[in-house]
Short mmCIF file of C-alpha atoms in Angstrom, two decimals:
data_model
loop_
_atom_site.label_atom_id
_atom_site.label_comp_id
_atom_site.label_asym_id
_atom_site.label_seq_id
_atom_site.Cartn_x
_atom_site.Cartn_y
_atom_site.Cartn_z
CA MET A 1148 -28.43 11.43 16.57
CA HIS A 1149 -28.24 8.80 13.86
CA LYS A 1150 -31.42 7.36 12.45
CA GLU A 1151 -31.55 3.59 12.25
CA GLY A 1152 -29.41 2.41 9.31
CA GLN A 1153 -27.87 5.86 8.85
CA LEU A 1154 -24.10 6.21 8.63
CA LYS A 1155 -21.92 9.27 9.04
CA ILE A 1156 -19.23 8.94 6.37
CA LEU A 1157 -16.10 11.09 6.30
CA PHE A 1158 -14.54 11.43 2.84
CA VAL A 1159 -10.87 12.46 2.95
CA ILE A 1160 -9.92 13.81 -0.48
CA ASN A 1161 -6.41 14.18 -1.87
CA PRO A 1162 -6.94 16.96 -4.44
CA VAL A 1163 -3.82 16.14 -6.47
CA SER A 1164 -4.55 12.43 -6.94
CA GLY A 1165 -5.17 11.13 -10.43
CA GLY A 1166 -5.37 14.54 -12.08
CA LYS A 1167 -9.03 15.13 -11.23
CA ALA A 1168 -10.10 18.25 -9.33
CA LYS A 1169 -11.42 18.02 -5.78
CA ALA A 1170 -14.74 19.52 -6.88
CA ASP A 1171 -15.23 16.69 -9.40
CA TRP A 1172 -14.82 14.00 -6.74
CA GLU A 1173 -17.09 15.81 -4.30
CA ALA A 1174 -19.76 16.31 -6.97
CA GLN A 1175 -19.74 12.61 -7.90
CA ILE A 1176 -19.93 11.56 -4.27
CA ARG A 1177 -22.80 13.96 -3.55
CA SER A 1178 -24.66 12.73 -6.64
CA PHE A 1179 -24.35 9.10 -5.53
CA MET A 1180 -25.31 9.84 -1.92
CA ARG A 1181 -28.22 12.16 -2.75
CA ASP A 1182 -30.94 9.53 -2.26
CA SER A 1183 -29.19 7.57 0.50
CA PRO A 1184 -30.00 7.87 4.22
CA HIS A 1185 -26.35 8.53 5.06
CA THR A 1186 -24.72 11.83 5.98
CA MET A 1187 -21.43 13.10 4.54
CA GLU A 1188 -18.47 15.08 5.74
CA PHE A 1189 -15.57 16.15 3.50
CA PHE A 1190 -11.96 16.85 4.45
CA LEU A 1191 -9.44 18.17 1.92
CA LEU A 1192 -5.78 17.23 2.31
CA THR A 1193 -3.35 20.13 1.91
CA GLY A 1194 0.04 18.47 2.33
CA ASP A 1195 0.66 20.47 5.52
CA ALA A 1196 0.49 18.37 8.73
CA ASP A 1197 -2.22 16.21 7.19
CA ASP A 1198 -1.89 13.41 9.74
CA SER A 1199 -2.59 15.59 12.79
CA SER A 1200 -5.28 17.60 10.97
CA VAL A 1201 -7.17 14.50 9.85
CA ALA A 1202 -6.81 12.87 13.28
CA HIS A 1203 -8.31 15.96 14.91
CA HIS A 1204 -11.17 16.01 12.40
CA ILE A 1205 -11.94 12.32 13.00
CA GLU A 1206 -12.19 13.01 16.74
CA GLN A 1207 -14.53 15.93 16.09
CA VAL A 1208 -16.79 14.22 13.56
CA GLN A 1209 -16.84 10.71 15.10
CA PRO A 1210 -17.61 9.06 11.73
CA ASP A 1211 -18.94 5.54 11.26
CA ARG A 1212 -16.72 5.14 8.20
CA VAL A 1213 -13.74 7.00 6.76
CA VAL A 1214 -13.06 6.92 3.03
CA ALA A 1215 -9.71 7.55 1.34
CA VAL A 1216 -10.33 9.43 -1.91
CA GLY A 1217 -6.87 9.19 -3.43
CA GLY A 1218 -4.07 6.79 -4.22
CA ASP A 1219 -1.93 4.51 -2.12
CA GLY A 1220 -0.43 7.41 -0.16
CA THR A 1221 -3.86 8.56 1.02
CA VAL A 1222 -4.80 5.00 1.96
CA LYS A 1223 -1.56 4.67 3.93
CA LEU A 1224 -2.12 7.95 5.80
CA LEU A 1225 -5.61 6.92 6.93
CA ALA A 1226 -4.57 3.35 7.74
CA GLU A 1227 -1.96 4.77 10.12
CA LEU A 1228 -4.65 6.84 11.87
CA LEU A 1229 -7.28 4.10 11.99
CA LYS A 1230 -5.10 1.13 12.93
CA GLU A 1231 -6.38 -0.85 15.89
CA ARG A 1232 -9.60 1.19 15.92
CA ARG A 1233 -12.98 -0.17 14.89
CA ILE A 1234 -13.76 2.55 12.35
CA PRO A 1235 -13.82 0.89 8.90
CA LEU A 1236 -11.74 2.39 6.10
CA GLY A 1237 -13.24 2.59 2.62
CA ILE A 1238 -11.24 3.24 -0.53
CA LEU A 1239 -12.29 5.35 -3.50
CA PRO A 1240 -9.36 4.76 -5.90
CA ALA A 1241 -8.35 8.16 -7.24
CA GLY A 1242 -4.59 7.95 -7.69
CA SER A 1243 -2.29 7.29 -10.60
CA ALA A 1244 -1.32 4.05 -8.83
CA ASN A 1245 -4.00 2.23 -6.87
CA GLY A 1246 -2.06 -0.86 -5.89
CA MET A 1247 -3.88 -1.65 -2.65
CA ALA A 1248 -7.33 -1.17 -4.21
CA ARG A 1249 -6.41 -3.56 -7.02
CA GLU A 1250 -5.02 -6.04 -4.50
CA LEU A 1251 -8.29 -6.02 -2.56
CA GLY A 1252 -10.59 -6.20 -5.58
CA ILE A 1253 -12.05 -2.73 -5.02
CA PRO A 1254 -13.56 -1.38 -8.27
CA LEU A 1255 -11.78 1.52 -9.93
CA ASP A 1256 -14.97 3.26 -11.10
CA VAL A 1257 -16.55 5.74 -8.68
CA VAL A 1258 -20.09 4.36 -8.45
CA SER A 1259 -19.03 0.76 -7.86
CA ALA A 1260 -16.43 1.81 -5.29
CA LEU A 1261 -19.02 3.90 -3.43
CA LYS A 1262 -21.35 0.90 -3.32
CA VAL A 1263 -18.57 -1.00 -1.57
CA VAL A 1264 -18.27 1.84 0.97
CA THR A 1265 -22.00 1.80 1.78
CA GLU A 1266 -22.97 -1.83 1.15
CA GLY A 1267 -19.76 -3.88 1.34
CA GLN A 1268 -18.50 -6.23 4.03
CA LYS A 1269 -16.22 -5.27 6.91
CA LYS A 1270 -12.98 -7.25 6.96
CA ALA A 1271 -9.97 -6.99 9.26
CA ILE A 1272 -6.59 -7.14 7.52
CA ASP A 1273 -3.05 -7.32 8.83
CA LEU A 1274 -0.50 -4.52 8.85
CA ILE A 1275 3.28 -4.68 9.22
CA ARG A 1276 5.02 -2.52 11.81
CA VAL A 1277 8.34 -1.37 10.30
CA ASN A 1278 11.26 -0.27 12.49
CA ASP A 1279 8.80 0.56 15.31
CA GLU A 1280 8.16 3.80 13.39
CA GLU A 1281 5.49 3.30 10.75
CA ILE A 1282 3.14 0.78 9.24
CA CYS A 1283 3.36 -1.01 5.93
CA ILE A 1284 -0.03 -1.80 4.45
CA HIS A 1285 1.18 -3.13 1.10
CA LEU A 1286 4.86 -3.80 0.25
CA SER A 1287 8.25 -2.58 1.45
CA ASP A 1288 11.66 -3.53 0.11
CA LEU A 1289 15.40 -3.13 0.17
CA GLY A 1290 17.42 -2.94 -3.03
CA LEU A 1291 16.39 -2.79 -6.66
CA ASN A 1292 12.81 -1.51 -6.39
CA ALA A 1293 13.63 0.98 -3.63
CA MET A 1294 16.39 2.38 -5.86
CA LEU A 1295 13.81 2.62 -8.65
CA VAL A 1296 11.45 4.57 -6.36
CA LYS A 1297 14.28 6.97 -5.47
CA TYR A 1298 15.29 7.60 -9.07
CA PHE A 1299 11.70 8.00 -10.24
CA GLU A 1300 10.94 10.49 -7.45
CA GLY A 1301 13.97 12.53 -8.48
CA SER A 1302 13.31 12.36 -12.22
CA ALA A 1303 12.25 15.39 -14.23
CA HIS A 1304 10.24 13.04 -16.47
CA ARG A 1305 6.97 11.67 -15.12
CA GLY A 1306 4.69 8.97 -16.50
CA MET A 1307 5.91 5.86 -18.32
CA TRP A 1308 8.85 7.69 -19.95
CA GLY A 1309 10.27 8.69 -16.58
CA TYR A 1310 9.55 5.26 -15.14
CA GLY A 1311 11.27 3.54 -18.06
CA LYS A 1312 14.38 5.72 -17.69
CA ALA A 1313 14.53 4.94 -13.97
CA ILE A 1314 14.21 1.20 -14.64
CA PHE A 1315 17.12 1.10 -17.07
CA ARG A 1316 19.29 3.18 -14.73
CA VAL A 1317 18.61 0.70 -11.91
CA LEU A 1318 19.13 -2.41 -14.03
CA TRP A 1319 22.39 -1.01 -15.43
CA GLN A 1320 23.84 -0.76 -11.91
CA LYS A 1321 22.64 -4.21 -10.72
CA GLN A 1322 23.62 -3.65 -7.10
CA LYS A 1323 23.44 -6.70 -4.84
CA ILE A 1324 22.62 -6.82 -1.14
CA TYR A 1325 24.60 -9.04 1.25
CA ALA A 1326 22.40 -9.57 4.30
CA ALA A 1327 21.56 -11.72 7.31
CA ILE A 1328 17.81 -12.33 7.50
CA THR A 1329 16.42 -13.51 10.85
CA THR A 1330 12.80 -14.75 10.82
CA ASP A 1331 10.70 -16.98 13.09
CA ASN A 1332 12.48 -19.92 11.43
CA GLY A 1333 16.06 -18.84 12.15
CA THR A 1334 18.79 -16.89 10.36
CA LEU A 1335 19.70 -17.05 6.67
CA ARG A 1336 22.58 -15.32 4.91
CA ARG A 1337 21.83 -14.28 1.37
CA LYS A 1338 23.06 -12.12 -1.47
CA ALA A 1339 20.16 -10.74 -3.45
CA TYR A 1340 19.01 -7.96 -5.73
CA MET A 1341 15.95 -7.26 -3.61
CA ILE A 1342 14.49 -8.25 -0.23
CA VAL A 1343 10.76 -7.62 0.05
CA LEU A 1344 8.47 -7.43 3.08
CA ALA A 1345 5.17 -8.44 1.51
CA ASN A 1346 1.83 -7.99 3.22
CA ALA A 1347 0.21 -8.21 -0.21
CA ARG A 1348 0.85 -10.05 -3.47
CA MET A 1349 1.62 -7.51 -6.17
CA TYR A 1350 3.03 -4.08 -6.87
CA GLY A 1351 0.90 -1.31 -8.37
CA THR A 1352 2.44 -2.07 -11.78
CA GLY A 1353 0.97 -5.58 -11.60
CA ALA A 1354 4.28 -7.34 -10.82
CA ASN A 1355 3.30 -10.40 -8.76
CA ILE A 1356 6.11 -10.78 -6.24
CA ASN A 1357 4.23 -12.90 -3.66
CA PRO A 1358 1.63 -15.13 -5.39
CA GLU A 1359 0.55 -16.93 -2.19
CA GLY A 1360 0.21 -13.75 -0.13
CA ASP A 1361 -2.83 -13.22 2.11
CA VAL A 1362 -3.40 -9.89 3.86
CA ALA A 1363 -5.49 -11.51 6.60
CA ASP A 1364 -3.58 -14.66 7.62
CA GLY A 1365 -1.54 -13.26 10.52
CA PHE A 1366 1.75 -13.56 8.61
CA PHE A 1367 3.76 -11.60 6.06
CA GLU A 1368 6.30 -12.91 3.58
CA VAL A 1369 9.97 -12.10 3.18
CA VAL A 1370 10.68 -12.49 -0.53
CA VAL A 1371 14.33 -12.72 -1.58
CA LEU A 1372 15.04 -12.04 -5.27
CA ARG A 1373 18.31 -13.92 -5.72
CA LYS A 1374 18.74 -13.98 -9.51
CA LEU A 1375 18.18 -11.28 -12.09
CA ASN A 1376 17.14 -11.74 -15.69
CA LEU A 1377 16.45 -8.54 -17.64
CA ILE A 1378 13.61 -9.90 -19.79
CA GLU A 1379 11.88 -11.52 -16.84
CA ILE A 1380 12.20 -8.37 -14.74
CA LEU A 1381 10.60 -6.28 -17.51
CA LYS A 1382 7.76 -8.79 -17.92
CA ALA A 1383 7.17 -8.81 -14.17
CA LEU A 1384 7.17 -5.02 -13.96
CA PHE A 1385 4.69 -4.47 -16.76
CA THR A 1386 2.42 -7.53 -16.56
CA ASN A 1387 0.84 -9.54 -13.76
CA ARG A 1388 3.18 -12.47 -14.31
CA SER A 1389 4.88 -13.95 -11.27
CA PHE A 1390 8.64 -14.22 -10.90
CA LYS A 1391 9.95 -17.72 -11.61
CA ARG A 1392 10.13 -19.73 -8.41
CA GLU A 1393 13.78 -20.66 -8.90
CA ARG A 1394 14.71 -16.97 -8.86
CA ILE A 1395 13.00 -16.12 -5.58
CA GLU A 1396 12.85 -17.46 -2.04
CA VAL A 1397 9.69 -16.92 0.04
CA ILE A 1398 9.65 -17.13 3.85
CA SER A 1399 6.40 -16.76 5.80
CA THR A 1400 6.93 -15.17 9.22
CA ARG A 1401 5.54 -12.93 11.94
CA THR A 1402 8.81 -11.05 12.52
CA VAL A 1403 12.01 -10.27 10.67
CA GLN A 1404 15.34 -8.58 11.33
CA ILE A 1405 17.47 -7.75 8.27
CA ARG A 1406 21.10 -6.69 8.65
CA ALA A 1407 22.85 -5.71 5.42
CA ARG A 1408 26.62 -5.49 5.01
CA LYS A 1409 26.31 -2.03 3.44
CA ARG A 1410 23.71 0.72 3.55
CA THR A 1411 21.12 0.03 0.88
CA TYR A 1412 18.05 1.69 -0.60
CA PHE A 1413 14.77 1.20 1.32
CA GLN A 1414 11.14 2.07 0.57
CA VAL A 1415 7.83 1.59 2.40
CA ASP A 1416 4.56 1.51 0.45
CA GLY A 1417 6.09 3.42 -2.46
CA GLU A 1418 7.77 6.10 -0.32
CA TYR A 1419 11.58 6.23 -0.37
CA ARG A 1420 13.02 6.11 3.15
CA GLY A 1421 16.74 6.56 2.44
CA ARG A 1422 19.60 4.08 2.78
CA THR A 1423 19.91 1.78 5.76
CA ARG A 1424 21.75 -1.29 7.00
CA GLU A 1425 19.04 -2.60 9.33
CA VAL A 1426 15.30 -3.16 9.03
CA SER A 1427 13.04 -4.81 11.58
CA ALA A 1428 9.38 -5.67 11.12
CA ALA A 1429 6.53 -7.44 12.91
CA ILE A 1430 2.99 -8.38 11.94
CA MET A 1431 0.00 -6.53 13.41
CA PRO A 1432 -2.72 -9.13 12.91
CA GLY A 1433 -6.19 -7.83 12.04
CA ALA A 1434 -5.14 -4.26 12.87
CA LEU A 1435 -7.14 -2.45 10.17
CA LEU A 1436 -10.84 -2.76 9.40
CA LEU A 1437 -11.64 -2.30 5.69
CA MET A 1438 -14.77 -2.12 3.55
CA LEU A 1439 -14.53 -4.76 0.80
CA PRO A 1440 -16.85 -6.08 -1.91
CA GLN A 1441 -19.39 -8.55 -0.51
CA GLU A 1442 -18.07 -11.44 -2.56
CA ARG A 1443 -14.40 -10.66 -1.91
CA GLU A 1444 -12.27 -13.06 0.13
CA VAL A 1445 -8.87 -11.82 1.30
#
């Protein structure tokens, strides 16, 4: 039985995130928790049926909190398992890209992030249900960025060199999407370089695609990038500058149906999902409980 004030915390570690060994993360967590009243459990992801394995472990352990020790992919995996449950999810940013942690103001250093896990505030955030198949916690899109994700995943060069090569390959092709976009406000027909489903404001690179975004307002935004300027795209990709308002169109909605004239590249939370002509999405208000810094408003 729990003592008063004692929490059982399950740490789910992705051992390949951020280049640090699993033992290093576990040692730092144990060091921080040594003098705390809380108990710890550790689960190591293997890449083999992780979703079912973690789900089974959560049922066995019955934790008070679950912590993603990894990047955006680990956060996404646990968000899928914990959605519409009242078990809070903590984030220990340990990936090469920690877009959602940055979005939520979660510190990137281990000690500060662990303090958020044990002492932070619980806050319910929205998720987006995509194609009745999976959730989007951060950002999904059709077009330019999804093509970039595909080319980067298939590149032999990693890091900024590989990313830069993928960017120039995408910008050289400049493929446009011709699509009908049906939201709560009606149907629009647009040609665009990118159509984004934005639960959040910015990509992991810092590109601010949805400056007014709020992950807890019961809506998501459909952002249509209608014009393309090479210099502005590069600035947006590598800084936290927003796209110029005259180049984008932002529609706040609870649902969307996108029908493209041709099959186009599609990604969800940084994972390439192939080429498609249709995407549907709907908001899941307050579906995920997170641990956030005490002073953080989302």
